[in-house]
Structures are given as C-alpha cells and as structure tokens.
PDB file of C-alpha atoms and ligand atoms in Angstrom:
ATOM      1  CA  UNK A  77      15.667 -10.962  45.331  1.00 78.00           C
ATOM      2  CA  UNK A  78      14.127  -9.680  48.698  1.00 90.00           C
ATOM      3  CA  UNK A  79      11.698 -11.896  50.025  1.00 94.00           C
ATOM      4  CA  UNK A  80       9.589 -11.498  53.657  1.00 96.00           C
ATOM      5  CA  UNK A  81      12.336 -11.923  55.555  1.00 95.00           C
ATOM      6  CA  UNK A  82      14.206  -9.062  53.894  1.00 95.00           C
ATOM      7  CA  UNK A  83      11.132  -6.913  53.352  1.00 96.00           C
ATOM      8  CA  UNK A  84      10.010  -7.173  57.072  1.00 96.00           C
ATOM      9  CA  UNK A  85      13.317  -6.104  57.491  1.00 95.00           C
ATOM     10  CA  UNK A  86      13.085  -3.119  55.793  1.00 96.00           C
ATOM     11  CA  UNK A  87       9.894  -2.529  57.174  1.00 97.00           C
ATOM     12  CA  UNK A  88      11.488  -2.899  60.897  1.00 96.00           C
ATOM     13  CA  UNK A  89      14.607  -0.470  59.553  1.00 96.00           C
ATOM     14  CA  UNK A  90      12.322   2.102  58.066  1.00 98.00           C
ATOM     15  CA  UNK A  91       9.769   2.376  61.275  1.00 98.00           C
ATOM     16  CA  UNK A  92      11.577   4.101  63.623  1.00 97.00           C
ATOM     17  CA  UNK A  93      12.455   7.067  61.128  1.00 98.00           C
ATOM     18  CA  UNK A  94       8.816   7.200  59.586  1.00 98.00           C
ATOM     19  CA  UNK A  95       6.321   6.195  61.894  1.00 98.00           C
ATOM     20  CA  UNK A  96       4.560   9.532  63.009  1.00 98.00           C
ATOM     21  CA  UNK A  97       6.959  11.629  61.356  1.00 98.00           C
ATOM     22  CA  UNK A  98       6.011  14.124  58.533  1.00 98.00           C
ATOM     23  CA  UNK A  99       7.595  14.414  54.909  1.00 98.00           C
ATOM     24  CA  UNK A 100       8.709  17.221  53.719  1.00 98.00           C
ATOM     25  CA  UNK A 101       8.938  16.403  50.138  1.00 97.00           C
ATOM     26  CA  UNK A 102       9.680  13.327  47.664  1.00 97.00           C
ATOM     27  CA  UNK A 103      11.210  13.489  44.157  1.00 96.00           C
ATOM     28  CA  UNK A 104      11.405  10.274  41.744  1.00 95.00           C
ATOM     29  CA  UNK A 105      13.918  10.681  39.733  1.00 93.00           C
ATOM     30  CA  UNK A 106      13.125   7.743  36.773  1.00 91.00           C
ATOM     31  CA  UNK A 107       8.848   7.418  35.981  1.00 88.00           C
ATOM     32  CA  UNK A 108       9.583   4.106  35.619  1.00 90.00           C
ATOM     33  CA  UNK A 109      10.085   3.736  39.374  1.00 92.00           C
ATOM     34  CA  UNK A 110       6.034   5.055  40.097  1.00 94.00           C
ATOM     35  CA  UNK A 111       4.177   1.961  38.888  1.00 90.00           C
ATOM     36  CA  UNK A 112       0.646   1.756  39.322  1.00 88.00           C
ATOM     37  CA  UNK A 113      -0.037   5.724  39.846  1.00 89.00           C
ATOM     38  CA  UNK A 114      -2.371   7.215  37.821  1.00 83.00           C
ATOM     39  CA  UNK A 115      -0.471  10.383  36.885  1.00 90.00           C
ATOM     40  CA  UNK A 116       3.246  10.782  37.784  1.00 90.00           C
ATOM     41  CA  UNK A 117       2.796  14.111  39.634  1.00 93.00           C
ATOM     42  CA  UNK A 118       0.792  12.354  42.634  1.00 96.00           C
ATOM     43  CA  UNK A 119       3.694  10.884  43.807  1.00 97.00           C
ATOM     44  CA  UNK A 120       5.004  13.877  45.087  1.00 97.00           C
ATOM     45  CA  UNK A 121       2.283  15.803  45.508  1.00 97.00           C
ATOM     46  CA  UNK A 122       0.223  13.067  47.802  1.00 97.00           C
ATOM     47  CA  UNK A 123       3.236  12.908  49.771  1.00 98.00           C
ATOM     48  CA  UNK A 124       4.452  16.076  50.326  1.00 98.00           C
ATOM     49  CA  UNK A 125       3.052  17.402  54.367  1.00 97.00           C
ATOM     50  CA  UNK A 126       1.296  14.085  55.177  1.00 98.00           C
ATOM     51  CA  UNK A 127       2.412  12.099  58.524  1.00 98.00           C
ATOM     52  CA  UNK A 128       2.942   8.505  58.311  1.00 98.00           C
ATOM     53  CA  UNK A 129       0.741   6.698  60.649  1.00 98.00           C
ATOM     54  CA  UNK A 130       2.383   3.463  60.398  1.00 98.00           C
ATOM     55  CA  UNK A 131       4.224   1.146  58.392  1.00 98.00           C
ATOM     56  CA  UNK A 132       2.415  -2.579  57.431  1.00 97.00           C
ATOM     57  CA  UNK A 133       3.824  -5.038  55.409  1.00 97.00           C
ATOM     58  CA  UNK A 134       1.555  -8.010  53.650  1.00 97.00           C
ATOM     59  CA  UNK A 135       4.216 -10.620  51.408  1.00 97.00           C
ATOM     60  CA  UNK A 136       7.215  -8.683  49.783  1.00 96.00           C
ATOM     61  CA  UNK A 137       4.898  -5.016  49.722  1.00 97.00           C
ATOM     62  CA  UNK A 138       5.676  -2.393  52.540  1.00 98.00           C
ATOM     63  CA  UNK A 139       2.405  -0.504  53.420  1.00 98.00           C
ATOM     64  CA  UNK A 140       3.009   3.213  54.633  1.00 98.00           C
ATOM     65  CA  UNK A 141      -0.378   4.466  55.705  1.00 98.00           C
ATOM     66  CA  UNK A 142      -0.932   8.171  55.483  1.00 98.00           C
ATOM     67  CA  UNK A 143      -2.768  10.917  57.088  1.00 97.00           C
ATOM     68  CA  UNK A 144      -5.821  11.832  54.365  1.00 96.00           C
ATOM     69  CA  UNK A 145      -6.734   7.793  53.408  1.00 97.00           C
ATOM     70  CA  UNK A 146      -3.732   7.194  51.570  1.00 98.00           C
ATOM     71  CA  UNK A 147      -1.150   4.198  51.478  1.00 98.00           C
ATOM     72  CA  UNK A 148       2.355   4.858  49.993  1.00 98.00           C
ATOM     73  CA  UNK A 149       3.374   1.284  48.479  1.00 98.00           C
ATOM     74  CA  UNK A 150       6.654  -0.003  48.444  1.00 97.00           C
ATOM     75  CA  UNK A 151       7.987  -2.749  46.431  1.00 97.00           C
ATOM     76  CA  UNK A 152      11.605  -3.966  46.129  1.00 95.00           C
ATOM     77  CA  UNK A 153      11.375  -5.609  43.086  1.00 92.00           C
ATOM     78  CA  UNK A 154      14.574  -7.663  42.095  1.00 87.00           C
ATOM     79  CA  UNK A 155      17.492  -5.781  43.335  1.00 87.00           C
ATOM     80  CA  UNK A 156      15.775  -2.652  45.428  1.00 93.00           C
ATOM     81  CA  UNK A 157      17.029  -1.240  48.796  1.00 95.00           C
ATOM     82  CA  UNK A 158      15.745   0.800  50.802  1.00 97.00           C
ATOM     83  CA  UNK A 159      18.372   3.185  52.925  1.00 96.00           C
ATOM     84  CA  UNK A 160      18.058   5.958  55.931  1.00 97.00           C
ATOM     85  CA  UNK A 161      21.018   8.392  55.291  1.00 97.00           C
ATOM     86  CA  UNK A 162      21.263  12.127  57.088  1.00 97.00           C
ATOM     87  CA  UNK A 163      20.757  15.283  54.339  1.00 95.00           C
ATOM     88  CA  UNK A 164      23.929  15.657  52.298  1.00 94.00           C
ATOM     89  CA  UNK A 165      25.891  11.716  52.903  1.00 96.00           C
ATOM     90  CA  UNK A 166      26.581  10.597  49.758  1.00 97.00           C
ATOM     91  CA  UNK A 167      24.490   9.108  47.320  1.00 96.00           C
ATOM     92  CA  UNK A 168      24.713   5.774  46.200  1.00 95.00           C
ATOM     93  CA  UNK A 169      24.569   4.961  42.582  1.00 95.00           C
ATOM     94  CA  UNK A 170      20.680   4.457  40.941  1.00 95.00           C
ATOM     95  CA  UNK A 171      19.321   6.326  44.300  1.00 97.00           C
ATOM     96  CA  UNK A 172      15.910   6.840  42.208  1.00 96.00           C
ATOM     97  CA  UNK A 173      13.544   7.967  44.920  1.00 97.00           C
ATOM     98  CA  UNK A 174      14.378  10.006  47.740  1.00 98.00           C
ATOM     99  CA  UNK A 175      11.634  11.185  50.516  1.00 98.00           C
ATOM    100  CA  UNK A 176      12.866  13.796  52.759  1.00 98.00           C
ATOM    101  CA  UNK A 177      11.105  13.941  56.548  1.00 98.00           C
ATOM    102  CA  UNK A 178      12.421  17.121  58.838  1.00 95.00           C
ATOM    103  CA  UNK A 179      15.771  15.100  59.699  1.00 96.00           C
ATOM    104  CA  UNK A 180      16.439  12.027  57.228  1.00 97.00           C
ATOM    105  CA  UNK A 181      16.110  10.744  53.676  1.00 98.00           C
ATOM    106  CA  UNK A 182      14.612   7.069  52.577  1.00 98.00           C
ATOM    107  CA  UNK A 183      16.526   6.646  49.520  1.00 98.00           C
ATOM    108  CA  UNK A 184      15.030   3.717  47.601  1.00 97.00           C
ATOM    109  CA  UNK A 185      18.212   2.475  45.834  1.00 96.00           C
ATOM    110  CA  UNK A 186      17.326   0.332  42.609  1.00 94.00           C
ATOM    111  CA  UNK A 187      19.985  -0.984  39.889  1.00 91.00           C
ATOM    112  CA  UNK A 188      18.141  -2.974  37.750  1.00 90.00           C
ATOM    113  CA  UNK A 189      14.335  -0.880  38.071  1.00 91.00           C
ATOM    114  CA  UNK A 190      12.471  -3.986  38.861  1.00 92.00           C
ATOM    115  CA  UNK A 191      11.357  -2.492  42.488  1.00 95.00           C
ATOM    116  CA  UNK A 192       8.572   0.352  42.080  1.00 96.00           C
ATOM    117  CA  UNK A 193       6.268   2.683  44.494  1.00 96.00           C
ATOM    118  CA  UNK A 194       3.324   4.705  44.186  1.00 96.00           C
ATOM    119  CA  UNK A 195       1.115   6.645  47.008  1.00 97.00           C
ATOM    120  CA  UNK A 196      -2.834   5.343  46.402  1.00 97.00           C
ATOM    121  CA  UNK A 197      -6.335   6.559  47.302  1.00 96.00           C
ATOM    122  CA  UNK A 198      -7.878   3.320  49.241  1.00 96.00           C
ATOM    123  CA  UNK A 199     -10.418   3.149  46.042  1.00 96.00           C
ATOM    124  CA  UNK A 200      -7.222   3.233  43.706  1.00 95.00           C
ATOM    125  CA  UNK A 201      -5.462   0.552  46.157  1.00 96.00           C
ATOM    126  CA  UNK A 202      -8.628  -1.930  46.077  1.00 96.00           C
ATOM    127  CA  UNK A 203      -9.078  -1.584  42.319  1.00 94.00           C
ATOM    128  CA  UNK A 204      -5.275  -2.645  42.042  1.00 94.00           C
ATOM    129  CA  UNK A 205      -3.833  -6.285  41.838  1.00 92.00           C
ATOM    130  CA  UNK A 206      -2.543  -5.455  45.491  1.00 94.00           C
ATOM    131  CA  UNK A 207      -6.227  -6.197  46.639  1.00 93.00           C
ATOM    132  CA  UNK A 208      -5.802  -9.880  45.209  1.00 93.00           C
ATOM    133  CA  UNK A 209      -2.059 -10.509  47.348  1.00 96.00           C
ATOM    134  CA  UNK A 210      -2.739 -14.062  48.847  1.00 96.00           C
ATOM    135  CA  UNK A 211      -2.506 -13.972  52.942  1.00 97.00           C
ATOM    136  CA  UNK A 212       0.855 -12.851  54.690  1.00 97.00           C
ATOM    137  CA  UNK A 213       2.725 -16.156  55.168  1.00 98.00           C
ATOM    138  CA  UNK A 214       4.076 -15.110  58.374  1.00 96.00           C
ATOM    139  CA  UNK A 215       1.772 -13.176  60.162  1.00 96.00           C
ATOM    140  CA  UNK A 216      -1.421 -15.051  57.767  1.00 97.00           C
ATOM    141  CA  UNK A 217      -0.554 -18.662  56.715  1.00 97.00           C
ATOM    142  CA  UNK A 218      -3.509 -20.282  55.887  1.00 97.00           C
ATOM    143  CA  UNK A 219      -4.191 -23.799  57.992  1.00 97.00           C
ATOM    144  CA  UNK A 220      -2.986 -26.982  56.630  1.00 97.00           C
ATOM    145  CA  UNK A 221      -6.549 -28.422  55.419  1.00 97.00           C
ATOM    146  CA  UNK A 222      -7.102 -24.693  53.744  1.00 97.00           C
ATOM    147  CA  UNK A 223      -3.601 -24.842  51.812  1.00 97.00           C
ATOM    148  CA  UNK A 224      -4.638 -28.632  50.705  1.00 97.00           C
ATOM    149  CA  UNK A 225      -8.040 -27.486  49.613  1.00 97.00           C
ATOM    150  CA  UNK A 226      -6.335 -24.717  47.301  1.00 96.00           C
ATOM    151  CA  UNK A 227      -3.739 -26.855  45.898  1.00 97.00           C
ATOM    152  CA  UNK A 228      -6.209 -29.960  45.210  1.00 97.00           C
ATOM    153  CA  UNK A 229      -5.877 -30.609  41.314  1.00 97.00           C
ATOM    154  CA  UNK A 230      -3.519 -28.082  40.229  1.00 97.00           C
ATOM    155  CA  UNK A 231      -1.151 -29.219  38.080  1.00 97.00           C
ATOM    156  CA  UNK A 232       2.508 -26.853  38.526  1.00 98.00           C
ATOM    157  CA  UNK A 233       4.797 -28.274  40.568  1.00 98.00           C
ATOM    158  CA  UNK A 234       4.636 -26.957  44.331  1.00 98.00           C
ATOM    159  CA  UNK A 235       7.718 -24.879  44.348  1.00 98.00           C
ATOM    160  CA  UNK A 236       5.859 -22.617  41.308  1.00 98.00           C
ATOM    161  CA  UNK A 237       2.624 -22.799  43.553  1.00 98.00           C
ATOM    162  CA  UNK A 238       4.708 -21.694  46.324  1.00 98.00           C
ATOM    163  CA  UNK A 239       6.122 -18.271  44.966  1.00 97.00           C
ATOM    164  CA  UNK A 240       2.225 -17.713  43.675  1.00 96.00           C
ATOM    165  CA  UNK A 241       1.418 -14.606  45.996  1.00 95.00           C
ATOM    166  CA  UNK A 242      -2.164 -15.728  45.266  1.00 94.00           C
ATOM    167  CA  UNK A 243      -2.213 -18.527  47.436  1.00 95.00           C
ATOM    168  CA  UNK A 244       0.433 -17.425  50.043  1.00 97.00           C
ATOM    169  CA  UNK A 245       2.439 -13.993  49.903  1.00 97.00           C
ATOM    170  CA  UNK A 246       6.391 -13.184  50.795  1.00 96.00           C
ATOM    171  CA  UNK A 247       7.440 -16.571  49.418  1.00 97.00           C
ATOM    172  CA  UNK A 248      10.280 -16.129  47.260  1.00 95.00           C
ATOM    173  CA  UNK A 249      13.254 -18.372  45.479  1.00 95.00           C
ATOM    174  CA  UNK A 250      14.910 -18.718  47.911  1.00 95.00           C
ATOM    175  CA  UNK A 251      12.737 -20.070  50.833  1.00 97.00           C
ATOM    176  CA  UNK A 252      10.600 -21.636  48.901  1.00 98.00           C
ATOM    177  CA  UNK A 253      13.740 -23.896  48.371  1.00 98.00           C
ATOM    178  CA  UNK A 254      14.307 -23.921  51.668  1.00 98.00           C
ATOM    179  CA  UNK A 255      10.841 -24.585  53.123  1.00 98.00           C
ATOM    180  CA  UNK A 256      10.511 -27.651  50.549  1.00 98.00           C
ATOM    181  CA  UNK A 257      13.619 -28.952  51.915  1.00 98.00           C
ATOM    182  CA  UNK A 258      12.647 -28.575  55.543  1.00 98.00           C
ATOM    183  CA  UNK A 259       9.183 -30.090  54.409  1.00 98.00           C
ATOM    184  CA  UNK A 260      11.368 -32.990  52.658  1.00 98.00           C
ATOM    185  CA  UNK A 261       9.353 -32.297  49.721  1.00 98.00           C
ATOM    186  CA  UNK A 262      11.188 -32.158  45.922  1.00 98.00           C
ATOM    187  CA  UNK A 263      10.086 -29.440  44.351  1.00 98.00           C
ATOM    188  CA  UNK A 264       8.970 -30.777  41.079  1.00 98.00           C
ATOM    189  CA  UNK A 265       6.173 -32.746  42.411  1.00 98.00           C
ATOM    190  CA  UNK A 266       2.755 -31.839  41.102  1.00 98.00           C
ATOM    191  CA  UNK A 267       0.996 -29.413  43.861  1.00 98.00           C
ATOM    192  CA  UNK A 268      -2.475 -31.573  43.411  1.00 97.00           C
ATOM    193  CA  UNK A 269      -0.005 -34.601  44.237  1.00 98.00           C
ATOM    194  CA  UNK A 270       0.897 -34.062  47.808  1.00 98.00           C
ATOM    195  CA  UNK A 271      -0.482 -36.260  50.287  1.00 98.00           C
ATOM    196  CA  UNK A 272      -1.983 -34.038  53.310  1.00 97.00           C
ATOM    197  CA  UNK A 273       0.762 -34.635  55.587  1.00 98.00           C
ATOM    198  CA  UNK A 274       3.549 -33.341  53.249  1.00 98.00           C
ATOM    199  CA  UNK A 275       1.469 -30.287  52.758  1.00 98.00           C
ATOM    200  CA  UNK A 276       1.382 -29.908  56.875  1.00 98.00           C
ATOM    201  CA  UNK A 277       5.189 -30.694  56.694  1.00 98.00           C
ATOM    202  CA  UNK A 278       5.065 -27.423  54.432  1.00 98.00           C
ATOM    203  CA  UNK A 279       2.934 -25.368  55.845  1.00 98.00           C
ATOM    204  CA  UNK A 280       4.960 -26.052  59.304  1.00 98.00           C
ATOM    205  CA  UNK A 281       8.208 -25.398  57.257  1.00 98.00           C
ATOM    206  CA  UNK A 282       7.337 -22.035  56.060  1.00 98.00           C
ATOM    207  CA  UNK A 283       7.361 -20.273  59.067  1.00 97.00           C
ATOM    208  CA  UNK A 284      10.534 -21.397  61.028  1.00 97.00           C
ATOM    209  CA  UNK A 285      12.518 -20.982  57.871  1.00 97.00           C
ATOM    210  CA  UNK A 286      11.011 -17.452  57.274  1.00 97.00           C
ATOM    211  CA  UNK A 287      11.354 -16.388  60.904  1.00 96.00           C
ATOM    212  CA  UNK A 288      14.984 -17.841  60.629  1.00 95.00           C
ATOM    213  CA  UNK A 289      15.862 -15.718  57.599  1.00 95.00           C
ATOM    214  CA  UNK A 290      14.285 -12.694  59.909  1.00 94.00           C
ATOM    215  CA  UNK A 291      16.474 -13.204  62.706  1.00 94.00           C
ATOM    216  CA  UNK A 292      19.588 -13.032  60.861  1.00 93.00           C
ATOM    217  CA  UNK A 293      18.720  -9.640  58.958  1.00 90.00           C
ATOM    218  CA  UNK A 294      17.633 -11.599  55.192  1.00 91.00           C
ATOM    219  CA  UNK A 295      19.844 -13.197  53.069  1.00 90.00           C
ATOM    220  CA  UNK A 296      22.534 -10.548  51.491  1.00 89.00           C
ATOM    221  CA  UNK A 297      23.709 -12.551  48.292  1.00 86.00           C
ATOM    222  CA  UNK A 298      26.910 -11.861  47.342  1.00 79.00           C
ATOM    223  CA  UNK A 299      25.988  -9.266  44.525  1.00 77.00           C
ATOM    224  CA  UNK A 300      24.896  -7.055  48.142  1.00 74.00           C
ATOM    225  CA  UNK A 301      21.939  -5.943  45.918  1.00 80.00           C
ATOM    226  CA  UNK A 302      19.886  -6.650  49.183  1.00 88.00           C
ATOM    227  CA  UNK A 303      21.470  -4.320  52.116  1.00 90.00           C
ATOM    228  CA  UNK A 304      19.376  -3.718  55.885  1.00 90.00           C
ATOM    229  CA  UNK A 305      18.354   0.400  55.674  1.00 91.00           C
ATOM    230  CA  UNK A 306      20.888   1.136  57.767  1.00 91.00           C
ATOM    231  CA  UNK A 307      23.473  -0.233  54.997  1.00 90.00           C
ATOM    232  CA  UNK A 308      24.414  -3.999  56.778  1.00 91.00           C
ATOM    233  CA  UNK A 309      24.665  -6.613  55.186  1.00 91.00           C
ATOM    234  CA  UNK A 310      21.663  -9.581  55.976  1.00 92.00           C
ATOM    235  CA  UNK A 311      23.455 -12.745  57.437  1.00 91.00           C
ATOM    236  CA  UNK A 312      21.345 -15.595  56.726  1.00 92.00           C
ATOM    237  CA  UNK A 313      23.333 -16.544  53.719  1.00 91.00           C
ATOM    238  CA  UNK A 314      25.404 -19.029  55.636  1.00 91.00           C
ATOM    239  CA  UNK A 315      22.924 -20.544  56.979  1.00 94.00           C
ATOM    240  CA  UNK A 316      20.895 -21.770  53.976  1.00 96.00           C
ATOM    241  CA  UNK A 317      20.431 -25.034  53.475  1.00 97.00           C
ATOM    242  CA  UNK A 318      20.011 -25.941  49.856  1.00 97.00           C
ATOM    243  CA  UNK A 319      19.559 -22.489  47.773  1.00 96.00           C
ATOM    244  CA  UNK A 320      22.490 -21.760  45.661  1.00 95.00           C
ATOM    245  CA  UNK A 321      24.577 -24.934  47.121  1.00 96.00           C
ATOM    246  CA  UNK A 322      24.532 -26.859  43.928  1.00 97.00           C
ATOM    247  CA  UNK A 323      27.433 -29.921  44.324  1.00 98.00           C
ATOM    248  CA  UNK A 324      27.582 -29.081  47.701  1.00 97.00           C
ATOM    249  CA  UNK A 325      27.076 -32.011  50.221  1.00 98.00           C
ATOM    250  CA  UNK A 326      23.308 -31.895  51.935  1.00 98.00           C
ATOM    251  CA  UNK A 327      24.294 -30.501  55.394  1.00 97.00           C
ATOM    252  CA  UNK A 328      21.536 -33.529  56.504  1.00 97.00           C
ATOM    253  CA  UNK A 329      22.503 -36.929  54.654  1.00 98.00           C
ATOM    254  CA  UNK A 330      25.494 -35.665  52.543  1.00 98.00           C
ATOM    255  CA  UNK A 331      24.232 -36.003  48.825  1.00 98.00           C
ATOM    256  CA  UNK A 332      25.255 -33.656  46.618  1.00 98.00           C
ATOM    257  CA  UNK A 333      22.821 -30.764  46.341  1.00 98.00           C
ATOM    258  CA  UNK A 334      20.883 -30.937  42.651  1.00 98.00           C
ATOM    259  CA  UNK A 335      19.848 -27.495  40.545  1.00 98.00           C
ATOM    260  CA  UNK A 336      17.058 -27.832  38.636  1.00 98.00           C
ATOM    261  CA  UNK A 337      15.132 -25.218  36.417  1.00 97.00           C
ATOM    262  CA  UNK A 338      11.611 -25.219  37.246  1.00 97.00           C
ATOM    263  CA  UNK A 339       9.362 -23.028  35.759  1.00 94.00           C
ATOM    264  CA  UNK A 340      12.983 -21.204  34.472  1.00 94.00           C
ATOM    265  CA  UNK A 341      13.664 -20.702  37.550  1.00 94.00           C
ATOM    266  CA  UNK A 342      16.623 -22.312  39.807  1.00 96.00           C
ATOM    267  CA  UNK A 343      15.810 -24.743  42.315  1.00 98.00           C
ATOM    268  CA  UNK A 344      17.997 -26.340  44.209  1.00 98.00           C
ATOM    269  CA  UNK A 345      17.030 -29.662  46.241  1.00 98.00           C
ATOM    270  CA  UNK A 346      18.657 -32.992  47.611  1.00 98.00           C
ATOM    271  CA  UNK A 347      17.174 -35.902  45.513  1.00 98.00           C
ATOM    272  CA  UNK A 348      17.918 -38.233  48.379  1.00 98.00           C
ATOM    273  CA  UNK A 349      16.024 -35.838  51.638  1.00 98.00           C
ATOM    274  CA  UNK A 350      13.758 -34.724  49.641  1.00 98.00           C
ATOM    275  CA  UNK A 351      10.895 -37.023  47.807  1.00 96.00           C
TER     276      UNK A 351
HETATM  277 ZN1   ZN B 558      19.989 -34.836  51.900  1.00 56.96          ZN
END
C-alpha cells in the first residue's frame, strides 16, 4: 500500500508535467473512483481549463491546487498508481481516471478501487475529514514531548497509534514496522506505556526511515501494484528491515523475524531488538 515515501514520489513524478500547465479535460471512468464530491459531474467540469498552480502533499493525499480556489485530491488507496503516458500509448488495465493537459495524460491506474479523487471548493475541503489529517510526518512531525503528550493513556498498541493519520500522517504498514524497529520498540506495547525516551527513539526513527524509503523511489512489493509515474519500479524493498521478513534472520542480532497480527493487521518485529 503506498505510504509517504511512495506518495511524495508520485507527487515529485507528477510535478514536472502539471505544475503550471492547463487541463484540457478529465473523464472518470468508474463513480466509485470520485469519493467525497458532491455530484459526479464536478469532477470534470471543475477541472476542465483550470491551471495547476502546484502540487502539495500532507500524509498519503496529493494536493493539486487550482486556478479558481480549488484543490484536486488525490488518494492512492491500496493498490493506486499514478502514470504520465503521451496521447495514444497503451492503456494499462483498470486505467479509471485519465486527465488530459495540451501534451500528456495522468492516468490514475487502480485494480482493486481502494484509491479515489475528487476536485473541492476550499469550504467543501475544510468541511471534509481531510481538514482533521494529523501533521505531515516528514515535512510536520510533531516534537517528542508533543507526541508523548498525545499518546499519554491511550490504550492500542503503538504500531495501531502509529498508522492513526490523526496523530501523525503518511505512516503506513510498512514503516511503521520499520520505524518501531529502528526505535527498538515491539509493536504491541500499549502507546500510554512508552517511557519518553522510546517515544524520542520513535519520533527520531520516523524520519530517516521515511526519507530512506524516498531515496530509493518507495517500496514496489512484488505484486508491482505500486509503480513511480514514469512506470519504475520503487527499490526500497531490499532494503527493509523487518516488514514482510517473517523467519528471516534480524539483519542486527540474527533472531528470526516474528509476524504478528495486530489490530488484523501484519506486523513484523524481532522479539529479541525490539522490547
Ligand atoms: Zn534483532
């Protein structure tokens, strides 16, 4: 599932080829892909003639602002890419949106539906859960005595608390795994538990491990549901340290890596690193 590494990506991919550039036109091909717009035909309609200002991202949502007080939202959902092709190249398979500009087409490729987009009025935007998204947790994180106050007494384990976009957004499955191993922290443990120096050892995990994943284009699983927009595949995979290594030695002490289901989802942690 893209997280902030692989969204930012995206973001960086889609820039050059939006950024100041006007659409022609943009057709959605399945409803179920506008989520969050108040009738279906705004899509297009908002869209259609407006220039892109610029392109923000805040978590796993990509921000287009538009000419007029609009923002175009873009969300990847579970299995969404996003790819730049010239008029005419060949589709790929469940290429539900397309938006044309003069020269290119973002074609926001999406197997399993989960992603969505919608363009917004800024009243419709800050009426909209996107007005609650936690702070960025790259460009955002919150200080360490902030991220103690808001996890003081709550009861889910930290790697739930960690892919709450409430209190941080962009964390996924993924890193959060990742982050908690870097932190040395198991990821059952209670988030009101944490002394305050494992929640510094977190909050100073989160962003090497994020920035990490950015450097190497995101993590491209091996379904390549996740692909860069210019159709590469993200690199990072190798390099991960625990997530989806179950059995496999801990590349720091050696202990077979442990899967867990935590709030039904996967987590995957060394029992002996991380306490
Ligand atoms: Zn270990």
């Amino acid at each position: 599932m893209p997280e902030l590494p692989e969204v930012e990506t995206t973001r960086r991919g889609l820039e050059p080829h939006l950024k100041g550039r006007r659409i022609v036109e943009a057709e959605s091909r399945r409803p179920r892909m506008l989520r969050r717009q108040p009738r279906e035909r705004d899509f297009a309609d908002r869209l259609r003639g407006r220039r892109v200002l610029g392109l923000r991202r805040r978590g796993k949502f990509i921000f287009a602002d538009l000419e007029g007080d609009l923002t175009w939202v873009m969300h990847l959902g579970m299995s969404g890419r996003m790819q730049v092709a010239d008029p005419g190249e060949t589709e790929a398979p469940h290429t539900n949106v397309v938006v044309r500009t003069s020269d290119k087409e973002i074609r926001f490729v999406d197997p399993r539906t989960f992603g969505f987009m919608s363009v917004l009025t800024h009243e419709e935007f800050d009426e909209s859960p996107l007005a609650r998204l936690g702070p960025d947790a790259l460009t955002e994180l919150p200080r360490s005595r902030e991220l103690a106050t808001r996890l003081a007494g709550r009861r889910p384990a930290i790697k739930t608390l960690l892919l709450d976009q409430r209190l941080v957004a962009g964390i996924g499955n993924i890193y959060a795994d990742e982050v908690l191993f870097r932190a040395r922290v198991a990821p059952h443990r209670e988030g009101g538990s944490l002394t305050s120096r494992e929640v510094s050892a977190i909050r100073a995990a989160i962003r090497p491990v994020l920035e990490a994943g950015l450097k190497y284009g995101g993590t491209s699983l091996s379904d390549l549901a996740y692909l860069l927009p210019d159709g590469r595949a993200g690199q990072y995979v190798s390099r991960l340290k625990v997530y989806g290594r179950e059995d496999a030695p801990c590349r720091r002490c050696g202990t077979p890596i442990r899967r867990s289901v935590i709030t039904q989802r996967s987590s995957y942690w060394c029992p002996t690193c991380q306490t």
